[in-house]
Each structure stands twice: as C-alpha cells, then as structure tokens.
GROMACS .gro file of C-alpha atoms in nm:
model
  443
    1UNK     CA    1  -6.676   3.012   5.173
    2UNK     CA    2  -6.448   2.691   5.290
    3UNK     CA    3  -6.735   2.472   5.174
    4UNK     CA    4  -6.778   2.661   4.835
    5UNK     CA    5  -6.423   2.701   4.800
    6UNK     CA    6  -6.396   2.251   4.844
    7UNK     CA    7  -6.695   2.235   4.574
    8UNK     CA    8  -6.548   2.399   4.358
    9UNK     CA    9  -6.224   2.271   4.370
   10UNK     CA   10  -6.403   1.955   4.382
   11UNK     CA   11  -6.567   2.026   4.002
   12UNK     CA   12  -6.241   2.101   3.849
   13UNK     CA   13  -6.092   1.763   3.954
   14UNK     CA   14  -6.395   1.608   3.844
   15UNK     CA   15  -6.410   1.835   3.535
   16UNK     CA   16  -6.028   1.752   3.439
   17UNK     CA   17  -6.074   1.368   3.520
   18UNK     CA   18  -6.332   1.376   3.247
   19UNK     CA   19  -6.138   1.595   3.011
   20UNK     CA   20  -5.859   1.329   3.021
   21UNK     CA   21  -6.100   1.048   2.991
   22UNK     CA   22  -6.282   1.194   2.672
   23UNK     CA   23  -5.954   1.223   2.515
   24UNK     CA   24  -5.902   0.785   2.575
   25UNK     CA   25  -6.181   0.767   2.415
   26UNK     CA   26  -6.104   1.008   2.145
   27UNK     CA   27  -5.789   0.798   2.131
   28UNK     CA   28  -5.933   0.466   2.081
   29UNK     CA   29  -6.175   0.611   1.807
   30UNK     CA   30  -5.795   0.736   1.621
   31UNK     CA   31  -5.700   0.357   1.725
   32UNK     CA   32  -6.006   0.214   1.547
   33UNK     CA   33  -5.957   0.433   1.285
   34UNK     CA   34  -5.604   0.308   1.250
   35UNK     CA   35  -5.678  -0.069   1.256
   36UNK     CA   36  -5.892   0.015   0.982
   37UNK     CA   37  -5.611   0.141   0.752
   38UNK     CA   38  -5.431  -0.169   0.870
   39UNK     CA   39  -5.667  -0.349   0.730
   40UNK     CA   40  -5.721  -0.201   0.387
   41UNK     CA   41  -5.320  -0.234   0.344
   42UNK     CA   42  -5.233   0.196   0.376
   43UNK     CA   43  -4.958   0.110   0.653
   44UNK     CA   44  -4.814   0.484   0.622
   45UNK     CA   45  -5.165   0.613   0.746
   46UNK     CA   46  -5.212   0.349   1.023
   47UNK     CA   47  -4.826   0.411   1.142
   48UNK     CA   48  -4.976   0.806   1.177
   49UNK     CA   49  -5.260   0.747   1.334
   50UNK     CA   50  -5.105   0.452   1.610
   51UNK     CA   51  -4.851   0.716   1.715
   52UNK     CA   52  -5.147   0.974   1.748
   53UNK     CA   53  -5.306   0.722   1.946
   54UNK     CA   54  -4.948   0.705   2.151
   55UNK     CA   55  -4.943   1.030   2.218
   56UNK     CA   56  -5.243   1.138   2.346
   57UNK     CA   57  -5.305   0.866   2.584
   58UNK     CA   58  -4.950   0.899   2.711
   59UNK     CA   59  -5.048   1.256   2.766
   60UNK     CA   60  -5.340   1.155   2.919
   61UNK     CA   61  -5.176   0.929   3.146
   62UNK     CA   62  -4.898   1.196   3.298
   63UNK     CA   63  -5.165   1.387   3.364
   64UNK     CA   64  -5.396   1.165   3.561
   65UNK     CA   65  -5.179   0.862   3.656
   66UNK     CA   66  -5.420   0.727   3.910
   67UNK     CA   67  -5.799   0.764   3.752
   68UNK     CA   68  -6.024   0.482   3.713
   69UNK     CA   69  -5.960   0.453   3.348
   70UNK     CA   70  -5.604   0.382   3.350
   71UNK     CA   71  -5.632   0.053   3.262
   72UNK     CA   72  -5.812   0.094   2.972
   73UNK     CA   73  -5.577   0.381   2.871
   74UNK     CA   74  -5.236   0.147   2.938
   75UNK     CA   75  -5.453  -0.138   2.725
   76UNK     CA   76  -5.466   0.087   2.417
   77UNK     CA   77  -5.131   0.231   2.441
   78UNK     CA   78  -4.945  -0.078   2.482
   79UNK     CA   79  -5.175  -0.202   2.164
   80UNK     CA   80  -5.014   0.116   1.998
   81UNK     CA   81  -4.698   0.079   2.089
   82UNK     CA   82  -4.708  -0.287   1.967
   83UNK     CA   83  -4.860  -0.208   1.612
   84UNK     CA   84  -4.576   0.045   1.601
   85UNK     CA   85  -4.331  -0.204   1.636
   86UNK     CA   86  -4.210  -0.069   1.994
   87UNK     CA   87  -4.221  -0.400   2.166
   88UNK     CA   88  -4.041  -0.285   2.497
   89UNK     CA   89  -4.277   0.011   2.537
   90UNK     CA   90  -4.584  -0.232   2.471
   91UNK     CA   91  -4.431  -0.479   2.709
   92UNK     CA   92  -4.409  -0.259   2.983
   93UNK     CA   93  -4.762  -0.114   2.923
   94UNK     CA   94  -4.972  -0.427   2.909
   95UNK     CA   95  -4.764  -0.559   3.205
   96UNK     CA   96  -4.834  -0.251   3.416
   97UNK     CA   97  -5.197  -0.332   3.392
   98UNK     CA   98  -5.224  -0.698   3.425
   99UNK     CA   99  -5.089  -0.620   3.801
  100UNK     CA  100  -5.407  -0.399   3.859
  101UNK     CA  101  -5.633  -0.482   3.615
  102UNK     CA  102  -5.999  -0.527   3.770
  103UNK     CA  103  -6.196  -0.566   3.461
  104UNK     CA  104  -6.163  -0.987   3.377
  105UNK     CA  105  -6.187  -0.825   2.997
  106UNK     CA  106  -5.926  -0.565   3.006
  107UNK     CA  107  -5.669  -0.855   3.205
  108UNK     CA  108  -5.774  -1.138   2.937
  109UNK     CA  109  -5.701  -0.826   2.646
  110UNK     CA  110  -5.350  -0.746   2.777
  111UNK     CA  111  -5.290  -1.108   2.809
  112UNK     CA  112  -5.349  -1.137   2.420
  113UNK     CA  113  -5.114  -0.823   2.343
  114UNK     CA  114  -4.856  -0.942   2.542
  115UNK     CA  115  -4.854  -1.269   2.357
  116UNK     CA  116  -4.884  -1.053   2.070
  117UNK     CA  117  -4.534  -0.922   2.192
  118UNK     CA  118  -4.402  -1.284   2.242
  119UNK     CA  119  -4.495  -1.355   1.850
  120UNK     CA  120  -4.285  -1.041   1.714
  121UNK     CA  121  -4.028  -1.111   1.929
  122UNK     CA  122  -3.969  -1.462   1.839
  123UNK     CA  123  -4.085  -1.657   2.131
  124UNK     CA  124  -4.379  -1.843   1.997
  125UNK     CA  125  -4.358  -2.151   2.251
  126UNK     CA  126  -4.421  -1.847   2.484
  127UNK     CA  127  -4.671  -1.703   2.306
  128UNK     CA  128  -4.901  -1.995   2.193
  129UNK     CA  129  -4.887  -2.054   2.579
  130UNK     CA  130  -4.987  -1.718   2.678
  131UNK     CA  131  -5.280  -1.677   2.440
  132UNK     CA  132  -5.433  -2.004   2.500
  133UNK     CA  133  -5.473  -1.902   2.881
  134UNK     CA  134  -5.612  -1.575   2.745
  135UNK     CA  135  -5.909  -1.778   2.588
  136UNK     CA  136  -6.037  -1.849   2.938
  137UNK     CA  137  -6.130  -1.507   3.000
  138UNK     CA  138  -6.448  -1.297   2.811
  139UNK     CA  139  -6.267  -1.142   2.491
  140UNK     CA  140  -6.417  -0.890   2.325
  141UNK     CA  141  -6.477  -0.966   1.972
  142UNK     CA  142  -6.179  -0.781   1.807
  143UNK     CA  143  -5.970  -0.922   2.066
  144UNK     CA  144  -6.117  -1.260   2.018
  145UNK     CA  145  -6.026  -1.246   1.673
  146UNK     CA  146  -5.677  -1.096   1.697
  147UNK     CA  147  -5.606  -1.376   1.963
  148UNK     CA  148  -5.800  -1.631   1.719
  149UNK     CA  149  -5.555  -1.502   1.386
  150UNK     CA  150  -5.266  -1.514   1.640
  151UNK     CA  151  -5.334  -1.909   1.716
  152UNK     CA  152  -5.343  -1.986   1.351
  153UNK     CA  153  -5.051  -1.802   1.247
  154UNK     CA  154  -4.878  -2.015   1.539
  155UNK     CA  155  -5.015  -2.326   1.427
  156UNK     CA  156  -4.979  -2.273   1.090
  157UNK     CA  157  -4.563  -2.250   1.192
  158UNK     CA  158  -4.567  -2.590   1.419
  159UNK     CA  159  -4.763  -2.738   1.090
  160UNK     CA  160  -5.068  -2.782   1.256
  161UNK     CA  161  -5.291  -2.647   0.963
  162UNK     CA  162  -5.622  -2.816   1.037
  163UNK     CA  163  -5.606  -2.633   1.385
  164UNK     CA  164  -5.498  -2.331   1.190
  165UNK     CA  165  -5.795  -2.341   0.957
  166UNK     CA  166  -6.039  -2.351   1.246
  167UNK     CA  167  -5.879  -2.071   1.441
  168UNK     CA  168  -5.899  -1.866   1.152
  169UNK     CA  169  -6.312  -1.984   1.112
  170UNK     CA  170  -6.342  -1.865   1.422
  171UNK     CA  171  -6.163  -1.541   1.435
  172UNK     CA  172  -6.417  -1.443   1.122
  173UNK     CA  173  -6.697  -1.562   1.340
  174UNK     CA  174  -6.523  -1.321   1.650
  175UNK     CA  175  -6.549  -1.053   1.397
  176UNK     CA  176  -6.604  -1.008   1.068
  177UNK     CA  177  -6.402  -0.688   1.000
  178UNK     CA  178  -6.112  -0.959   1.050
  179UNK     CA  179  -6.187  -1.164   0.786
  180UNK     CA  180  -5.977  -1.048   0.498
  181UNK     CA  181  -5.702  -1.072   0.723
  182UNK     CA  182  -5.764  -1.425   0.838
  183UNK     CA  183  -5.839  -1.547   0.470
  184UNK     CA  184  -5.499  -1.397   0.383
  185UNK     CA  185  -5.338  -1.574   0.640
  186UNK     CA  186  -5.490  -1.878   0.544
  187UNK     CA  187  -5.372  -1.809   0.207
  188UNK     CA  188  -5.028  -1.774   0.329
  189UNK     CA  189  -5.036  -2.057   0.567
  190UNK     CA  190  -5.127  -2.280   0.252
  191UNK     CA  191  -4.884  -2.167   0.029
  192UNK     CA  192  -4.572  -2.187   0.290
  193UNK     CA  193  -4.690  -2.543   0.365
  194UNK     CA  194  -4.701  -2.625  -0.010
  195UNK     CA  195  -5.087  -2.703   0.049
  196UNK     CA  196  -5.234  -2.674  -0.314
  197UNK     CA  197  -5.581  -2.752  -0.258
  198UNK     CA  198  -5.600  -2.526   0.039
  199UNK     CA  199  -5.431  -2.251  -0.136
  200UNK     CA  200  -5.760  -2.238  -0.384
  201UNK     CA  201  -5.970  -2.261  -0.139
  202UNK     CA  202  -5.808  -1.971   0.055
  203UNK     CA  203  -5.780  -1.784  -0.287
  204UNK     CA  204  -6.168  -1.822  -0.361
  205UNK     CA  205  -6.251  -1.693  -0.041
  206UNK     CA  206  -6.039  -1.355  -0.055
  207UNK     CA  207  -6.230  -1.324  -0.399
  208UNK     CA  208  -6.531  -1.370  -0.271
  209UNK     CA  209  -6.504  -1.069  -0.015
  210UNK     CA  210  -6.551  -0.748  -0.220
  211UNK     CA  211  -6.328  -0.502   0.032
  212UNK     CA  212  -6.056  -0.784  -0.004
  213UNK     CA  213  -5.945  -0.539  -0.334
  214UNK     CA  214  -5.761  -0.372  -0.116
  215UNK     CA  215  -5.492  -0.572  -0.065
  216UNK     CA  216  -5.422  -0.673  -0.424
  217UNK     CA  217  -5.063  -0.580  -0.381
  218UNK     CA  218  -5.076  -0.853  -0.081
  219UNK     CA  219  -5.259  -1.098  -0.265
  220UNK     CA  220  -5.015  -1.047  -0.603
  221UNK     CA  221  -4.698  -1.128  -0.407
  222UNK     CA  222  -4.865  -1.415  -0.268
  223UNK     CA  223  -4.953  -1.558  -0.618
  224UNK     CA  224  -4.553  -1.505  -0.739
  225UNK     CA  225  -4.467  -1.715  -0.470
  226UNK     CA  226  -4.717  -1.969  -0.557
  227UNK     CA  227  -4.566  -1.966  -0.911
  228UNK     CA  228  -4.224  -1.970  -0.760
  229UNK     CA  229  -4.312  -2.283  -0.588
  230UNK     CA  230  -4.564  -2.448  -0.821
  231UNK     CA  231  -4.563  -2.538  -1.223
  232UNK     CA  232  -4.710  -2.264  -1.442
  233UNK     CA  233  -4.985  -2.461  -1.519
  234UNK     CA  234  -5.055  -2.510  -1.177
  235UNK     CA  235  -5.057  -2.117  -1.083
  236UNK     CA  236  -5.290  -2.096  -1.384
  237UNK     CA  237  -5.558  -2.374  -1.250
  238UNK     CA  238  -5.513  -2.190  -0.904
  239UNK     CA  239  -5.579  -1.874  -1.047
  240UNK     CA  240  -5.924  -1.996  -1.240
  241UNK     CA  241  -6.099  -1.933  -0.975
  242UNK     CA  242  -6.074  -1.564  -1.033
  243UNK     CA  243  -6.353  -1.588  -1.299
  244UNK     CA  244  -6.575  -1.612  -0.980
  245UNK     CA  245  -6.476  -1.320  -0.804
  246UNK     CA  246  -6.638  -1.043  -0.645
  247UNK     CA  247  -6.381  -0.790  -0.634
  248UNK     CA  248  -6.422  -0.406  -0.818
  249UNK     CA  249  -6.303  -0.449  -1.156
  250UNK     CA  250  -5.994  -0.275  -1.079
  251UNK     CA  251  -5.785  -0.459  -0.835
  252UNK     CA  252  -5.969  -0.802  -1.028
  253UNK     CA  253  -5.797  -0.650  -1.340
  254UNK     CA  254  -5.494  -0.656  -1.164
  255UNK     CA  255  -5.469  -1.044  -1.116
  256UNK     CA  256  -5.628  -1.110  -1.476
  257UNK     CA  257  -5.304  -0.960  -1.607
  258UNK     CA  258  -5.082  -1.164  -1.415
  259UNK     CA  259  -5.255  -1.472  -1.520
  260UNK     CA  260  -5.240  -1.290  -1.861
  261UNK     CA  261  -4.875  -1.264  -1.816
  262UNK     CA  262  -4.868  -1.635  -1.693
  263UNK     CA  263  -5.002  -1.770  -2.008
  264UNK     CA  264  -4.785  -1.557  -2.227
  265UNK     CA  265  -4.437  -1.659  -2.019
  266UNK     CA  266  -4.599  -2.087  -2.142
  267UNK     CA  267  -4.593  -1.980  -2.483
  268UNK     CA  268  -5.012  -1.974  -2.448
  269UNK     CA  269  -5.026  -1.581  -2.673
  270UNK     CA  270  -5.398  -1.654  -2.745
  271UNK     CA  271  -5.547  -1.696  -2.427
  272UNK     CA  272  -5.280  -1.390  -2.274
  273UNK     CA  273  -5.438  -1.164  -2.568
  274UNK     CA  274  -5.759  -1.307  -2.452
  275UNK     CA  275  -5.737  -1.210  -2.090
  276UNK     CA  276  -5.556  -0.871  -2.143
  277UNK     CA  277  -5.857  -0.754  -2.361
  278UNK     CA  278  -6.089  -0.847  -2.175
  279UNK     CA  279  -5.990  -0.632  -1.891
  280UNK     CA  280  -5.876  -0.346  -2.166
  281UNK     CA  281  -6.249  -0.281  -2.197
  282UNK     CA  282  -6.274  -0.133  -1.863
  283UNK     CA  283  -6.173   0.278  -1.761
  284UNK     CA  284  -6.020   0.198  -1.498
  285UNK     CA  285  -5.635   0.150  -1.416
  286UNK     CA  286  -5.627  -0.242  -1.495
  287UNK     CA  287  -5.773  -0.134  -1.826
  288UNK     CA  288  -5.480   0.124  -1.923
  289UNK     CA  289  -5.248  -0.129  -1.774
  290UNK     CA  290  -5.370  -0.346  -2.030
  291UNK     CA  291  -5.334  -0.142  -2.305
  292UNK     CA  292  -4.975  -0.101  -2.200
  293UNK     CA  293  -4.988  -0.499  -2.182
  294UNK     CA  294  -5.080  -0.579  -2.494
  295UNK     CA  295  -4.869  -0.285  -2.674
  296UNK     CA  296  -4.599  -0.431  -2.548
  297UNK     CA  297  -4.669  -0.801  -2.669
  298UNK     CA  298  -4.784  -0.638  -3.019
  299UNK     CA  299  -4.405  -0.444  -3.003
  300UNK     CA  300  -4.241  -0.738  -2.930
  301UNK     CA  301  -4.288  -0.915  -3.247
  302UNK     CA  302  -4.314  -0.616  -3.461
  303UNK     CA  303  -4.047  -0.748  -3.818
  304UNK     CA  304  -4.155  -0.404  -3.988
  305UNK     CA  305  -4.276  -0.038  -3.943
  306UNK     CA  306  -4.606  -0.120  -4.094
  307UNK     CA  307  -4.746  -0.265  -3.769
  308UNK     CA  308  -4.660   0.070  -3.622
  309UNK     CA  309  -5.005   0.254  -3.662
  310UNK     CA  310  -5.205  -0.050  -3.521
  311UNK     CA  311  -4.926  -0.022  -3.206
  312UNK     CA  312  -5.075   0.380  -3.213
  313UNK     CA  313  -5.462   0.260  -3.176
  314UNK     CA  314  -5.380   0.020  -2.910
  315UNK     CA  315  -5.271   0.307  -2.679
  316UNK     CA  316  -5.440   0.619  -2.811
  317UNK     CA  317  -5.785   0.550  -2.591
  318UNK     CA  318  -5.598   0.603  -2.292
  319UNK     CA  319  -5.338   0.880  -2.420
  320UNK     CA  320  -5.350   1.100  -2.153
  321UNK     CA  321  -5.295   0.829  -1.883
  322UNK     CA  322  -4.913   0.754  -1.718
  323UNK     CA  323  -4.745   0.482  -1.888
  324UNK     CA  324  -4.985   0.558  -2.164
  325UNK     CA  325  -4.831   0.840  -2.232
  326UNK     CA  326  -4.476   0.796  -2.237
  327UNK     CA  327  -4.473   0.486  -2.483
  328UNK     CA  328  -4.662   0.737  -2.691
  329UNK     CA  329  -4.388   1.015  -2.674
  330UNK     CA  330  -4.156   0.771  -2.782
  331UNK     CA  331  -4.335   0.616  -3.070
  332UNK     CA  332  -4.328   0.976  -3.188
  333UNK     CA  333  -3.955   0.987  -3.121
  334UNK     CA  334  -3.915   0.658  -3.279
  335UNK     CA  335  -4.097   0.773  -3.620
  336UNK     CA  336  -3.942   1.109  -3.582
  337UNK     CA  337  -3.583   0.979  -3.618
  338UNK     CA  338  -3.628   0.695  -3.870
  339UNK     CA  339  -3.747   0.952  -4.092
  340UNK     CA  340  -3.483   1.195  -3.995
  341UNK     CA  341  -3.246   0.889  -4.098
  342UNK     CA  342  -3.299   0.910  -4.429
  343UNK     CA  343  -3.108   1.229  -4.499
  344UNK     CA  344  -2.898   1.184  -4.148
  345UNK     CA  345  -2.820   0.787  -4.066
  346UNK     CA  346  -2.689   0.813  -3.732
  347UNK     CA  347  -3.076   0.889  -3.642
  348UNK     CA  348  -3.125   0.528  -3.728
  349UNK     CA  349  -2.908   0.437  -3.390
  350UNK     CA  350  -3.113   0.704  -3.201
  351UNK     CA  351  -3.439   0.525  -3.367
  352UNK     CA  352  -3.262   0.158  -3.291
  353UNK     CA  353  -3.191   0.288  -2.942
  354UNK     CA  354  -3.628   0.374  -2.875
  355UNK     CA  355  -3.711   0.068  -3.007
  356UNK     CA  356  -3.505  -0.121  -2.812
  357UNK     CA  357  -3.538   0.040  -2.461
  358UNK     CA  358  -3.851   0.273  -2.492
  359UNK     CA  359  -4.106   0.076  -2.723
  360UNK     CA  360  -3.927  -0.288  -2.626
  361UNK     CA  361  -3.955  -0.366  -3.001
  362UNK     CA  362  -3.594  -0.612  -3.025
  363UNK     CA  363  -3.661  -0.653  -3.426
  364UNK     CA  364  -3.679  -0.328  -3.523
  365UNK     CA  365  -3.420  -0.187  -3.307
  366UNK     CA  366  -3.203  -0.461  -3.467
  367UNK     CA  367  -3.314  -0.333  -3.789
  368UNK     CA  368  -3.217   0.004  -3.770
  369UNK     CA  369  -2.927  -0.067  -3.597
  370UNK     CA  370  -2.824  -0.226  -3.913
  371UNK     CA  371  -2.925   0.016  -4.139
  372UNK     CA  372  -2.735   0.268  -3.950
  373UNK     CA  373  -2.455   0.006  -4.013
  374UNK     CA  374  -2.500  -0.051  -4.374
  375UNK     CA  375  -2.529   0.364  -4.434
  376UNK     CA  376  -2.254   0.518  -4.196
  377UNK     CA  377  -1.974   0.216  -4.286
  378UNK     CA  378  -1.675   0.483  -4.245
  379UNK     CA  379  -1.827   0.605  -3.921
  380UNK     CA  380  -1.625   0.397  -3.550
  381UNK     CA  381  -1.964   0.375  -3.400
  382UNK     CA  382  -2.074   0.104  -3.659
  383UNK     CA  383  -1.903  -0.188  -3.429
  384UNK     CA  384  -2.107  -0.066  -3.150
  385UNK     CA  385  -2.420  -0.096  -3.397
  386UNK     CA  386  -2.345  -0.441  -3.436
  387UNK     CA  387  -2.304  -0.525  -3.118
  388UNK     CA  388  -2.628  -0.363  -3.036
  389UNK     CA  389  -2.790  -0.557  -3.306
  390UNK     CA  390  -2.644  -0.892  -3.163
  391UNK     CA  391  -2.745  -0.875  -2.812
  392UNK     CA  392  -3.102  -0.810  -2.908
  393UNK     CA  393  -3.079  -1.116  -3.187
  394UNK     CA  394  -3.245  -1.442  -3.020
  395UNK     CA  395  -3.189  -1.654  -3.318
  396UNK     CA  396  -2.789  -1.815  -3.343
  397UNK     CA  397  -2.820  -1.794  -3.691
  398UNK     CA  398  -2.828  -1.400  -3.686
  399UNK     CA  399  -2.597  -1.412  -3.380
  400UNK     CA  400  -2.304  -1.617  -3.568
  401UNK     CA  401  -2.410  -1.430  -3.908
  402UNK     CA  402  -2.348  -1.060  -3.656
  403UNK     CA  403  -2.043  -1.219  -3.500
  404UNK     CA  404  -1.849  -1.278  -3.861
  405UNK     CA  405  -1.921  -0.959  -3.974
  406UNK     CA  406  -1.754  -0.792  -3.657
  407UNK     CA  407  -1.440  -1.023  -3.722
  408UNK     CA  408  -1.350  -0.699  -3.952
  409UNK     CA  409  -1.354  -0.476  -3.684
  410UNK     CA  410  -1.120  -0.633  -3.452
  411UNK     CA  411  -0.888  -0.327  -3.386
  412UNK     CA  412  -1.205  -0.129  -3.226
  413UNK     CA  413  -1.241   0.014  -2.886
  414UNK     CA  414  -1.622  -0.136  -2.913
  415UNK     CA  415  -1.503  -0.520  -2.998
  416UNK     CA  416  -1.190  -0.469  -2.743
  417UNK     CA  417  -1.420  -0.369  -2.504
  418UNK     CA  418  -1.674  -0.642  -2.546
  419UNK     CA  419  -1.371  -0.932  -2.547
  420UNK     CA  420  -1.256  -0.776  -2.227
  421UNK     CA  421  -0.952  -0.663  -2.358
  422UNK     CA  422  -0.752  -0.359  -2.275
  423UNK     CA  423  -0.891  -0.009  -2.460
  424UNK     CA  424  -0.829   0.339  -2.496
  425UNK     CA  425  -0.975   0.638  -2.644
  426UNK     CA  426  -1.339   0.477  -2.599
  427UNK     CA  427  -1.454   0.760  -2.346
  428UNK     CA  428  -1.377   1.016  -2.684
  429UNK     CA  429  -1.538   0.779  -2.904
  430UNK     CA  430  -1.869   0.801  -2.674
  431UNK     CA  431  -1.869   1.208  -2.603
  432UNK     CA  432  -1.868   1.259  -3.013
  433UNK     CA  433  -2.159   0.974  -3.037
  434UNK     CA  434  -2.364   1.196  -2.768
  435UNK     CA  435  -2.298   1.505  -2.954
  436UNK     CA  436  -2.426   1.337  -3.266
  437UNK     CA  437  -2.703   1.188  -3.123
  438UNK     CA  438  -2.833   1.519  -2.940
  439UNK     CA  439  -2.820   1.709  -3.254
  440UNK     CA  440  -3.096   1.426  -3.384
  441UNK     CA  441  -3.249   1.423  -3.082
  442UNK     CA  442  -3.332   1.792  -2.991
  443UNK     CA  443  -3.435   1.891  -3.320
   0.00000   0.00000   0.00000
C-alpha cells in the first residue's frame, strides 16, 4: 500500500508539474500572439494579451517555484512585463534568472531584455554595453533580431547610422517577421538625422513589403515630419517612390492623398485632382476618403449655387459611407434653407452658417451672409453677418470694402465685441438669434 500510496503521489506531482508547464507554453503561444499585434500596430490588443501572458505564468510560477522550466517561465514574464512598460517587474524577472540560468540561450535572452530595460529607462551607455556582450551567446532568431533593432536604434542616437543600417540588415536576416519594424526604424533613424537619401531608401523598402500596410498611421506621421523638416517639393520627390509600391490599395490610398494634399497646399490643383481620382476609383476607404477630398477642393472654390449638383455626384457613389454621409445631410440642409430664404431671410445665415462650417464652401457662405444682410437691414444680427462675411473674405479688397460698411454699425454689441470693447445685452441678442434660427432649422 506504502509503495502504491508513493506512486501515486508520485503521478500527481509529476501530473501537476506538467499542468503548469503546458500552461508556459500556452503562455508563450498568447506572447507570440501578442508580438504579432505589436507588429501590425493594434497596441490595445497586444497590451491584452502581454498581461494575459503576465498572469498566467506568474500563476504558474507560485505554484511551482522550483521546476525545471522556471527559467524559461521568468524569461517570458520579464519580456511581458517589459512590453507592458513595467520596467521594475521586468528587471527583477530577467535578473532572477541570469543567477540560475543553465541554458547559454535563455542567459544570452535575458541579457538582451535587460538591456532592453536599460533603453526604456534611459541608460543607453548601459545598454549598448549590455547587448553587445549578449551577441556572444547563441540568440535565437527573434531575440537576435530584437537585440539587432535594439543596436541600431542605439546607434542611430550616438549618430552612427552606417552601423545602424547594418544592424538593422541583419536583424531582417535574424528574422524576417522583424522586418517592417526594422525598415521603420530605419525610416526614422533617417529622418531624425536629416538623411534625405536614406529616408527614400527606407521609404521604398516599407513599400515594398505588402504587410507593411499596417502601419500606415506610423508611416503617415513619419512623412509630416519629413515635410516639417524638408521643402514641399522635397516631401513630394520622397514620396514618388510610392508609385512602386506593393501595399493593398487601401493603406497605399492613404499616402496618395497626402501627397495629394501636398501638391494642393504648393498651389499644384492639377496634379492633387490627379492623385485624389485616381485613388477615388477604388471601394475601399482611401477611395471614399477621396471623394470627401476632392468635394472639399470642388467646395472650396464654389462663386455660385450652380456648381452645387456636380458637388452632389462627387459624393453620391459612396452615400451611405461616414463622412460621406454627413457632407450629404448638410448639402441638403444647405439647399433646404437657401430656398427657405426666399420667403424667410434669416435662413440665409443658417444657409451661410453650412456653407461655411459643414460644406467648407468660404464664397458662398460669404454670399449668403450678405444676402441675409442686404434683406433683414432692420434686423441687430446684420453686424454679426458682416462680420461673418469678413473673416471668411481672403481678398483685402472685400475685407476693407466689409470693414466700411460696418463703420455704420458702430453702436452694436457685435462690432463692440469684435474691437474688444466693453458690451452688454449681447447674451439676449444671441438667445433670440437661436430661437430664430431653430424655427428654420427644425422645419
């Protein structure tokens, strides 16, 4: 019985020890699953999954804080703990195990982590140090690479960005699921150290790797710094390169428009109508986002309601789509209350008011704001018409033309108001112009 009694108790150690194991492992599957989310830029999914990952292997750990695996279980928690930004916890961790570690591997991986540590806590000196003693043990490739993108991103601070460039070569030949990252650092690297010609190169490179879409928000923050730092024509020669991308239409779309929007900010309309149609013809959300593009270009130097139905076409093939939609709703507000004007002229103002804010149209809504001017002349709110009318006028002309005619208004809370002066009974003046405008309005 004593001998049955040891067996069995025997099994259920054995049987829990590999419970507690398969859920490490389950845990670094969660962990690669994480990185992978990383990757693609979803940082609220990897943050979920890391502190799965933190977790479970903690549990695992209470529960079995001398088994063989430990190691291997402090490795991937203090890797957790260090993507979540919990550098003390990761510290301790990866420390923990470089005292015991066996495994040359799992000692040359914590090594890496911890100088992953350094990094985020500011001590590079420290860091560069520590990793470059890491390379003398046998990395595994994602390790390699993460110490590889590490070294650049070091070297690329101290300056050094022909050492940088090779590190980040050779993290892509470590592994290649780390190459978008490293061609984004590179990208970055370049741009910080004002490093045109490397900047395109870097640029062609994250084209030229399809999953790479995924980070377009990365890669579009990247390119307003570049035009931050750099001439507009020299964003635009940097962005040519785009025409050989391999990227899903989508995300490609995406940085068309902002070179779309780049060559309409230099006065270039042709080319930015060019660009913005050529991505229109798509069904995706680059293609409705140019639609929205070029409605608002058309809008923008509409003189007269006649352009208003070809403003209509230009959005209708996407109607049902967000953004879509609401300029829609309020070109149907707009022509609502211009003909509700005619009989009722403070509907011109509400009219003025959509073209100005909801359809971005500055020539119209300084139109109707002076037709609501020229029809209403008794009413108080006709100063605040003109004033409307001359802060959307570009042209000094109109603006000194606008500023004599509100020389007769001197006395109004509006005109006070605007010279800075003292004013009272505004607040009335402004309840009775709601009430007026919501009896247009709601009809």
């Amino acid at each position: 019985m004593r001998v049955a009694a040891t067996c069995l108790f025997g099994l259920a150690l054995s049987s829990l020890a590999c419970a507690h194991h398969n859920v490490v492992r389950n845990s670094s599957a969660i962990y690669a699953e994480a990185d992978g989310a990383r990757r693609s830029g979803d940082e609220a999914a990897a943050l979920t999954l890391y502190d799965d990952v933190v977790r479970k292997t903690s549990e695992a750990l209470g529960a079995q804080p001398n088994s063989g695996w430990n190691d291997e279980a402090r490795l991937l928690l203090g890797r957790a703990h260090y993507r979540l930004g919990h550098l003390r916890e990761a510290r301790a961790a990866l420390e923990s195990m470089t005292r015991s570690a066996d495994a040359a591997a799992l000692a040359g991986a914590a090594e890496v982590y911890l100088a992953l540590v350094d990094e985020a806590g500011g001590q590079r000196p420290d860091a560069l140090r520590r990793v470059e003693r890491a390379f003398e043990y046998p990395l595994e490739p994602d390790v390699l690479a993460e110490a590889r993108l590490l070294q650049a991103r070091l070297e690329l601070r101290r300056g050094a960005t022909d050492r940088a460039w090779w590190a980040i070569d050779r993290a892509i030949e470590a592994e290649s699921s780390a190459r978008v990252e490293a061609v984004l650092t590179a990208l970055g690297g370049a741009l910080d150290a004002d490093r045109y010609e490397r900047a395109r190169t870097a640029l062609s490179r994250v084209l030229s790797y399809r999953e790479a879409g995924e980070r377009v928000e990365d890669v579009e923050a990247m390119i307003a710094a570049a035009a931050d730092r750099w001439s507009a024509a020299q964003t635009l020669e940097l962005l040519s390169v785009l025409d050989g991308g391999n990227w899903p239409s989508a995300p490609l779309g995406r940085l068309q428009l902002v070179r779309a929007r780049l060559h309409y900010e230099v006065g270039e309309v042709g080319e930015a109508r060019a660009i913005a149609v050529s991505v229109r013809r798509g069904i995706d959300a680059s293609a409705v986002e140019a639609r929205i593009l070029l409605s608002l270009w058309q809008a923008v130097g509409l003189r007269d309601l006649a352009g208003l139905p070809s403003l209509r076409w230009e959005l209708l093939p996407a109607a049902s789509q967000p953004g879509v939609a609401e300029r829609l709703a309020h070109l149907d507000d707009f022509e609502s209350y211009v003909e509700a004007g005619l009989e009722n002229p403070i509907a011109w103002y509400a009219a003025a008011e959509v073209a100005r804010d909801g359809l971005s149209a500055p020539f119209l809504a300084r139109g109707l704001f002076l037709a609501y001017a020229d029809a209403a002349v008794d009413d108080p709110w006709v100063p605040k018409a003109l004033l409307a009318a001359l802060d959307v006028s570009e042209e000094e002309g109109d603006r000194a033309w606008l500023r004599g005619r509100l020389e007769a208004y001197g006395a109004s809370p509006y005109v006070l108001a605007a010279r800075g002066a003292p004013v009272s009974g505004l607040d009335e003046l402004e309840a009775t112009l709601d009430a007026r405008l919501m009896d247009v309005t709601q009809r």
